[in-house]
Structure formats: C-alpha cells, structure tokens
Amino acid sequence: MLFQNSSQNPHHQKQIEEEQRYIHIIRVGSLKMDDKWREAAPVNDIEASSWIRIFRAFDTDHDGLIQCEEMQKTIRDSTYSFGFDHYELQKMSLYLEMREGKPVDFADFCYLMSKCKGYRLREYLFKAALTVTPRNQRIHVFSELQRYKCVPPPLFLIFLSIVQLAFYLYYVIDSSEGVWLSGPIPTMSPLIVSQFHLSELWRLVTYCLINVGIFHVIFNIIIQLAVGVPLELVHTWRIYILYLMGALFGSLLSLALDPTVFLCGGAAGSFAIIGSHLTTIVTNFKEMENATIRLPFLIVFAALDYALAVYQRFFAPRIDKVSMYGHIGGLVAGILFTFILFRGSKPSRFYTVSFWVSLVLSGFYIAICIALTVAPSLLH
C-alpha cells in the first residue's frame, strides 16, 4: 500500500530524490553546487531549509554533536555547502577556536551560522531560545526558529508590560500617593477583583493590569521580559494561554480563600511564567543552560515578591488590603499548564501521563474554587 501511494505521487518522489542528492553533494564536500540546485531555489531559501540537513550530514556518528576540529576541517573543504564566502569562513574558524574544543550541537551550529552570516535578528532569537529550551528539544525548536519571520512578533508580554507601567503611573498621579511599596490601590477601578462585582467576569483577568507598589511593577516587568519573552518566542500562542490561566487561577483562589479583600497585580501571570520555567528546569535539569544558577535565582527572586505580598496583606499601614493568593494560584497554573501546553515534538510516556493528570487536576482546581466562592451566597 505504501509502495502504491509513493508511485502515484511522482512529485513527492522527485522531491525526496532531490533532497537525497543535495545531501550527497554536501557529504562529498563539493566546492560548488550544480546549476540545477542553483535554479531550483535562491540561496536564502536553501539556507532557510537546509541547516538541519547540513548538520546531520556532518554529524557522522549521529550523537548530535560535531567536534570543533572536525567542523573546522569540514568548512574548509566544503565552503560552498555552508554558503560561506572567504570572510565568513574566517569568522567561523575564529569562533570555533574560541570554543576551545567544546563540541558543537545543533543549537550552537545555528547560533554560529547566524553570527557568521550577519543575521543579527536570527542571532538574537537563537540566543534567547538557548536560555529556556532543554538541549533534548533544541533540534525541533531551532529548526522552527530558523524559518521564523517574526510573524507574529513576540510582542504580547512586551505590550502587556508597557500597559502595566502606564496604568501604575496613571494611578500614582491620580491618587497623589506617590511612588512607594504598598500603593496606590485603585479600589474603584473597573479592572480589579472584588467580591462586590462577581458578575463582572472580565475582572478575573483584567486585574493583572493594575500593580500595587513599585517593587511589584519592577518584578513583573523583569520576569515578563527576561523569562516570558524568550518563552513566547519559542512557544508563541501557548504563552498567551499560560499567562491568562495564571491570572484566572489566581483570581479564583483569591475569591475562594480571601474574598474580603481586593486583588490586583500582575504577579499571578508572572508566577505562572516562573512556575512553568521552574518546572522545565527541574524536569530537564541536566539539559538546561545554567540550571544551577537560574533555579535558585528564580526561587529567591519570587520569594522576595511573595514576602512583600504577605506584608501588604497583613502588616501594611492601610485599610484597603490586597490578597496574596494570586501568586499561589499563578504558580499552580504555571506548573500544571507546562505539562498541558509544552509537551514537545516527541512526548514521552512521562509527559503523556503528566498531561492527563494536569488536565484533571486543573478541572478539579477550578471546580473547587468556584464551589467555595458561591457556597456562602447559596447558604444565605
């Protein structure tokens, strides 16, 4: 049946033959590409689809690594296969010498290729993706990034940070409280969560636009830009869902456990990002870049923000209080939705089981929070 289908699709068969022929040209180290391949696609199109094939062609032992000495020899013998001119060849040789013998994986290969060819945007994209992607997932991620045209651009968290800062400055001026750690709290805002406006469902997520105190503003913007934007670059629309579910989980938990106070601030979304990234680090500790530094730093940084939220809830010298449960709800959402949204290109049995467990737990979480929120009014 398979033989019959392939024979009925001559175009597909011809494409496979051409691809195998191209890889053969790379393997033999030809200094020039034949005219047919020149006419078949421009150099940019070939580069945009062939880096992974070039890498695999020279990864002769198929361990996902090319030794520096081997790669230096390869690019000298097969300069045209890499699309290098003389100047780019010298740059690549210099970069390889600076690695001091450290093997080159596909992520390094893409980063070095973009640096040598002067693809600045692609170089920055690869560098950002290195910080949040485990090594065992980089071939798929970097193959996609290599074709990435910034459509859509990763602007969601950047735009969100600008809006949060604008709202904070507006309420600082409007309230005349000035810039300090525990205010202002715009209790009359139509965006924040309050037990008196349960029917206004948009408040369950819009409260993340209003931050209380300068430290929370700085904390949320740093997390959203330093961790969130690279994640958005790699996972695109999934980050939108992660952030919004963090905000939703935070507001539901706050209404269920601390309904007498207000809830505002972007901490729930930021803690969803932190929770997701920490989960990725813990489950792929040996595969993550600088995991021993990133893990304790994120934990300490998040703990400082949560400690300030506890202070504002119980000890701040003001009558109107803000709940601290948004942080916890966001963290829970970040952990659960990591397994729901980010399963990778080849999910293992562990991630398949984790997906269903997380999905069930998320349903229970939402149901219990809603029940605890509406139960008092039903009893009355």
PDB file of N, CA, C and O in Angstrom, residues 169-209:
ATOM      1  N   LEU A 169       1.596  54.369  36.584  1.00  0.00           N
ATOM      2  CA  LEU A 169       1.904  55.798  36.604  1.00  0.00           C
ATOM      3  C   LEU A 169       0.627  56.641  36.642  1.00  0.00           C
ATOM      4  O   LEU A 169       0.576  57.684  37.322  1.00  0.00           O
ATOM      5  N   TYR A 170      -0.390  56.179  35.928  1.00  0.00           N
ATOM      6  CA  TYR A 170      -1.662  56.913  35.934  1.00  0.00           C
ATOM      7  C   TYR A 170      -2.252  56.972  37.343  1.00  0.00           C
ATOM      8  O   TYR A 170      -2.658  58.048  37.818  1.00  0.00           O
ATOM      9  N   TYR A 171      -2.294  55.831  38.033  1.00  0.00           N
ATOM     10  CA  TYR A 171      -2.893  55.809  39.367  1.00  0.00           C
ATOM     11  C   TYR A 171      -2.004  56.472  40.412  1.00  0.00           C
ATOM     12  O   TYR A 171      -2.498  56.987  41.419  1.00  0.00           O
ATOM     13  N   VAL A 172      -0.685  56.476  40.200  1.00  0.00           N
ATOM     14  CA  VAL A 172       0.203  57.225  41.089  1.00  0.00           C
ATOM     15  C   VAL A 172      -0.128  58.716  41.017  1.00  0.00           C
ATOM     16  O   VAL A 172      -0.226  59.401  42.051  1.00  0.00           O
ATOM     17  N   ILE A 173      -0.317  59.227  39.811  1.00  0.00           N
ATOM     18  CA  ILE A 173      -0.644  60.640  39.638  1.00  0.00           C
ATOM     19  C   ILE A 173      -2.062  60.930  40.111  1.00  0.00           C
ATOM     20  O   ILE A 173      -2.321  61.932  40.798  1.00  0.00           O
ATOM     21  N   ASP A 174      -3.004  60.031  39.784  1.00  0.00           N
ATOM     22  CA  ASP A 174      -4.410  60.252  40.122  1.00  0.00           C
ATOM     23  C   ASP A 174      -4.663  60.213  41.624  1.00  0.00           C
ATOM     24  O   ASP A 174      -5.481  60.973  42.141  1.00  0.00           O
ATOM     25  N   SER A 175      -3.958  59.343  42.339  1.00  0.00           N
ATOM     26  CA  SER A 175      -4.192  59.186  43.781  1.00  0.00           C
ATOM     27  C   SER A 175      -3.382  60.147  44.628  1.00  0.00           C
ATOM     28  O   SER A 175      -3.668  60.314  45.816  1.00  0.00           O
ATOM     29  N   SER A 176      -2.350  60.744  44.058  1.00  0.00           N
ATOM     30  CA  SER A 176      -1.442  61.635  44.784  1.00  0.00           C
ATOM     31  C   SER A 176      -0.711  60.932  45.920  1.00  0.00           C
ATOM     32  O   SER A 176      -0.199  61.587  46.832  1.00  0.00           O
ATOM     33  N   GLU A 177      -0.645  59.613  45.902  1.00  0.00           N
ATOM     34  CA  GLU A 177       0.075  58.870  46.943  1.00  0.00           C
ATOM     35  C   GLU A 177       1.575  58.849  46.699  1.00  0.00           C
ATOM     36  O   GLU A 177       2.353  58.617  47.621  1.00  0.00           O
ATOM     37  N   GLY A 178       1.980  59.032  45.444  1.00  0.00           N
ATOM     38  CA  GLY A 178       3.389  58.952  45.128  1.00  0.00           C
ATOM     39  C   GLY A 178       3.838  57.514  44.919  1.00  0.00           C
ATOM     40  O   GLY A 178       3.044  56.564  44.991  1.00  0.00           O
ATOM     41  N   VAL A 179       5.120  57.348  44.692  1.00  0.00           N
ATOM     42  CA  VAL A 179       5.706  56.035  44.440  1.00  0.00           C
ATOM     43  C   VAL A 179       6.181  55.440  45.754  1.00  0.00           C
ATOM     44  O   VAL A 179       7.062  55.984  46.417  1.00  0.00           O
ATOM     45  N   TRP A 180       5.579  54.295  46.143  1.00  0.00           N
ATOM     46  CA  TRP A 180       6.027  53.598  47.349  1.00  0.00           C
ATOM     47  C   TRP A 180       5.691  52.125  47.241  1.00  0.00           C
ATOM     48  O   TRP A 180       5.123  51.666  46.250  1.00  0.00           O
ATOM     49  N   LEU A 181       6.041  51.331  48.283  1.00  0.00           N
ATOM     50  CA  LEU A 181       5.940  49.872  48.188  1.00  0.00           C
ATOM     51  C   LEU A 181       4.517  49.347  48.256  1.00  0.00           C
ATOM     52  O   LEU A 181       4.226  48.281  47.716  1.00  0.00           O
ATOM     53  N   SER A 182       3.598  50.043  48.915  1.00  0.00           N
ATOM     54  CA  SER A 182       2.267  49.476  49.184  1.00  0.00           C
ATOM     55  C   SER A 182       1.133  50.256  48.543  1.00  0.00           C
ATOM     56  O   SER A 182      -0.005  50.199  49.012  1.00  0.00           O
ATOM     57  N   GLY A 183       1.381  50.933  47.494  1.00  0.00           N
ATOM     58  CA  GLY A 183       0.295  51.670  46.872  1.00  0.00           C
ATOM     59  C   GLY A 183       0.724  52.267  45.544  1.00  0.00           C
ATOM     60  O   GLY A 183       1.888  52.152  45.147  1.00  0.00           O
ATOM     61  N   PRO A 184      -0.231  52.906  44.869  1.00  0.00           N
ATOM     62  CA  PRO A 184      -1.645  53.052  45.245  1.00  0.00           C
ATOM     63  C   PRO A 184      -2.477  51.801  44.942  1.00  0.00           C
ATOM     64  O   PRO A 184      -2.085  50.982  44.117  1.00  0.00           O
ATOM     65  N   ILE A 185      -3.631  51.688  45.628  1.00  0.00           N
ATOM     66  CA  ILE A 185      -4.584  50.608  45.365  1.00  0.00           C
ATOM     67  C   ILE A 185      -5.879  51.244  44.852  1.00  0.00           C
ATOM     68  O   ILE A 185      -6.656  51.795  45.639  1.00  0.00           O
ATOM     69  N   PRO A 186      -6.132  51.201  43.563  1.00  0.00           N
ATOM     70  CA  PRO A 186      -7.325  51.845  42.986  1.00  0.00           C
ATOM     71  C   PRO A 186      -8.575  50.996  43.215  1.00  0.00           C
ATOM     72  O   PRO A 186      -9.022  50.265  42.317  1.00  0.00           O
ATOM     73  N   THR A 187      -9.149  51.087  44.397  1.00  0.00           N
ATOM     74  CA  THR A 187     -10.274  50.222  44.765  1.00  0.00           C
ATOM     75  C   THR A 187     -11.518  50.463  43.917  1.00  0.00           C
ATOM     76  O   THR A 187     -12.392  49.591  43.844  1.00  0.00           O
ATOM     77  N   MET A 188     -11.614  51.623  43.274  1.00  0.00           N
ATOM     78  CA  MET A 188     -12.785  51.915  42.447  1.00  0.00           C
ATOM     79  C   MET A 188     -12.561  51.554  40.985  1.00  0.00           C
ATOM     80  O   MET A 188     -13.439  51.783  40.143  1.00  0.00           O
ATOM     81  N   SER A 189     -11.424  50.990  40.660  1.00  0.00           N
ATOM     82  CA  SER A 189     -11.131  50.647  39.265  1.00  0.00           C
ATOM     83  C   SER A 189     -12.063  49.544  38.764  1.00  0.00           C
ATOM     84  O   SER A 189     -12.361  48.588  39.491  1.00  0.00           O
ATOM     85  N   PRO A 190     -12.524  49.628  37.541  1.00  0.00           N
ATOM     86  CA  PRO A 190     -13.382  48.577  36.971  1.00  0.00           C
ATOM     87  C   PRO A 190     -12.594  47.342  36.536  1.00  0.00           C
ATOM     88  O   PRO A 190     -13.171  46.435  35.943  1.00  0.00           O
ATOM     89  N   LEU A 191     -11.300  47.298  36.837  1.00  0.00           N
ATOM     90  CA  LEU A 191     -10.461  46.196  36.388  1.00  0.00           C
ATOM     91  C   LEU A 191     -10.083  45.222  37.490  1.00  0.00           C
ATOM     92  O   LEU A 191      -9.743  44.076  37.205  1.00  0.00           O
ATOM     93  N   ILE A 192     -10.103  45.643  38.757  1.00  0.00           N
ATOM     94  CA  ILE A 192      -9.605  44.783  39.826  1.00  0.00           C
ATOM     95  C   ILE A 192     -10.693  43.837  40.336  1.00  0.00           C
ATOM     96  O   ILE A 192     -11.885  44.048  40.131  1.00  0.00           O
ATOM     97  N   VAL A 193     -10.272  42.779  41.024  1.00  0.00           N
ATOM     98  CA  VAL A 193     -11.189  41.754  41.536  1.00  0.00           C
ATOM     99  C   VAL A 193     -11.725  42.185  42.890  1.00  0.00           C
ATOM    100  O   VAL A 193     -10.972  42.592  43.783  1.00  0.00           O
ATOM    101  N   SER A 194     -13.038  42.061  43.034  1.00  0.00           N
ATOM    102  CA  SER A 194     -13.704  42.397  44.296  1.00  0.00           C
ATOM    103  C   SER A 194     -14.915  41.492  44.473  1.00  0.00           C
ATOM    104  O   SER A 194     -15.587  41.144  43.495  1.00  0.00           O
ATOM    105  N   GLN A 195     -15.210  41.138  45.720  1.00  0.00           N
ATOM    106  CA  GLN A 195     -16.367  40.276  45.986  1.00  0.00           C
ATOM    107  C   GLN A 195     -17.687  40.971  45.673  1.00  0.00           C
ATOM    108  O   GLN A 195     -18.729  40.316  45.557  1.00  0.00           O
ATOM    109  N   PHE A 196     -17.649  42.280  45.529  1.00  0.00           N
ATOM    110  CA  PHE A 196     -18.869  43.039  45.248  1.00  0.00           C
ATOM    111  C   PHE A 196     -19.185  43.108  43.751  1.00  0.00           C
ATOM    112  O   PHE A 196     -20.205  43.678  43.359  1.00  0.00           O
ATOM    113  N   HIS A 197     -18.314  42.564  42.925  1.00  0.00           N
ATOM    114  CA  HIS A 197     -18.516  42.635  41.474  1.00  0.00           C
ATOM    115  C   HIS A 197     -18.292  41.265  40.830  1.00  0.00           C
ATOM    116  O   HIS A 197     -17.624  41.153  39.808  1.00  0.00           O
ATOM    117  N   LEU A 198     -18.846  40.239  41.439  1.00  0.00           N
ATOM    118  CA  LEU A 198     -18.618  38.880  40.933  1.00  0.00           C
ATOM    119  C   LEU A 198     -19.248  38.666  39.556  1.00  0.00           C
ATOM    120  O   LEU A 198     -18.801  37.794  38.800  1.00  0.00           O
ATOM    121  N   SER A 199     -20.271  39.420  39.234  1.00  0.00           N
ATOM    122  CA  SER A 199     -20.925  39.245  37.933  1.00  0.00           C
ATOM    123  C   SER A 199     -20.103  39.828  36.780  1.00  0.00           C
ATOM    124  O   SER A 199     -20.356  39.507  35.612  1.00  0.00           O
ATOM    125  N   GLU A 200     -19.145  40.673  37.096  1.00  0.00           N
ATOM    126  CA  GLU A 200     -18.302  41.290  36.061  1.00  0.00           C
ATOM    127  C   GLU A 200     -17.099  40.382  35.819  1.00  0.00           C
ATOM    128  O   GLU A 200     -16.014  40.567  36.384  1.00  0.00           O
ATOM    129  N   LEU A 201     -17.292  39.401  34.961  1.00  0.00           N
ATOM    130  CA  LEU A 201     -16.321  38.322  34.810  1.00  0.00           C
ATOM    131  C   LEU A 201     -14.983  38.775  34.216  1.00  0.00           C
ATOM    132  O   LEU A 201     -13.974  38.098  34.406  1.00  0.00           O
ATOM    133  N   TRP A 202     -14.977  39.891  33.478  1.00  0.00           N
ATOM    134  CA  TRP A 202     -13.704  40.329  32.901  1.00  0.00           C
ATOM    135  C   TRP A 202     -12.659  40.661  33.969  1.00  0.00           C
ATOM    136  O   TRP A 202     -11.460  40.586  33.735  1.00  0.00           O
ATOM    137  N   ARG A 203     -13.141  40.999  35.179  1.00  0.00           N
ATOM    138  CA  ARG A 203     -12.216  41.336  36.258  1.00  0.00           C
ATOM    139  C   ARG A 203     -11.325  40.156  36.648  1.00  0.00           C
ATOM    140  O   ARG A 203     -10.250  40.356  37.229  1.00  0.00           O
ATOM    141  N   LEU A 204     -11.763  38.930  36.338  1.00  0.00           N
ATOM    142  CA  LEU A 204     -10.992  37.744  36.715  1.00  0.00           C
ATOM    143  C   LEU A 204      -9.628  37.695  36.027  1.00  0.00           C
ATOM    144  O   LEU A 204      -8.728  36.978  36.475  1.00  0.00           O
ATOM    145  N   VAL A 205      -9.470  38.452  34.936  1.00  0.00           N
ATOM    146  CA  VAL A 205      -8.162  38.500  34.256  1.00  0.00           C
ATOM    147  C   VAL A 205      -7.616  39.920  34.121  1.00  0.00           C
ATOM    148  O   VAL A 205      -6.398  40.112  34.093  1.00  0.00           O
ATOM    149  N   THR A 206      -8.500  40.941  34.065  1.00  0.00           N
ATOM    150  CA  THR A 206      -8.008  42.302  33.839  1.00  0.00           C
ATOM    151  C   THR A 206      -7.294  42.879  35.058  1.00  0.00           C
ATOM    152  O   THR A 206      -6.550  43.865  34.921  1.00  0.00           O
ATOM    153  N   TYR A 207      -7.469  42.278  36.224  1.00  0.00           N
ATOM    154  CA  TYR A 207      -6.792  42.789  37.422  1.00  0.00           C
ATOM    155  C   TYR A 207      -5.275  42.743  37.287  1.00  0.00           C
ATOM    156  O   TYR A 207      -4.547  43.467  37.984  1.00  0.00           O
ATOM    157  N   CYS A 208      -4.772  41.893  36.387  1.00  0.00           N
ATOM    158  CA  CYS A 208      -3.326  41.765  36.219  1.00  0.00           C
ATOM    159  C   CYS A 208      -2.709  43.015  35.595  1.00  0.00           C
ATOM    160  O   CYS A 208      -1.476  43.148  35.558  1.00  0.00           O
ATOM    161  N   LEU A 209      -3.538  43.941  35.101  1.00  0.00           N
ATOM    162  CA  LEU A 209      -3.017  45.171  34.521  1.00  0.00           C
ATOM    163  C   LEU A 209      -2.690  46.218  35.583  1.00  0.00           C
ATOM    164  O   LEU A 209      -1.964  47.182  35.304  1.00  0.00           O
TER     165      LEU A 209
END
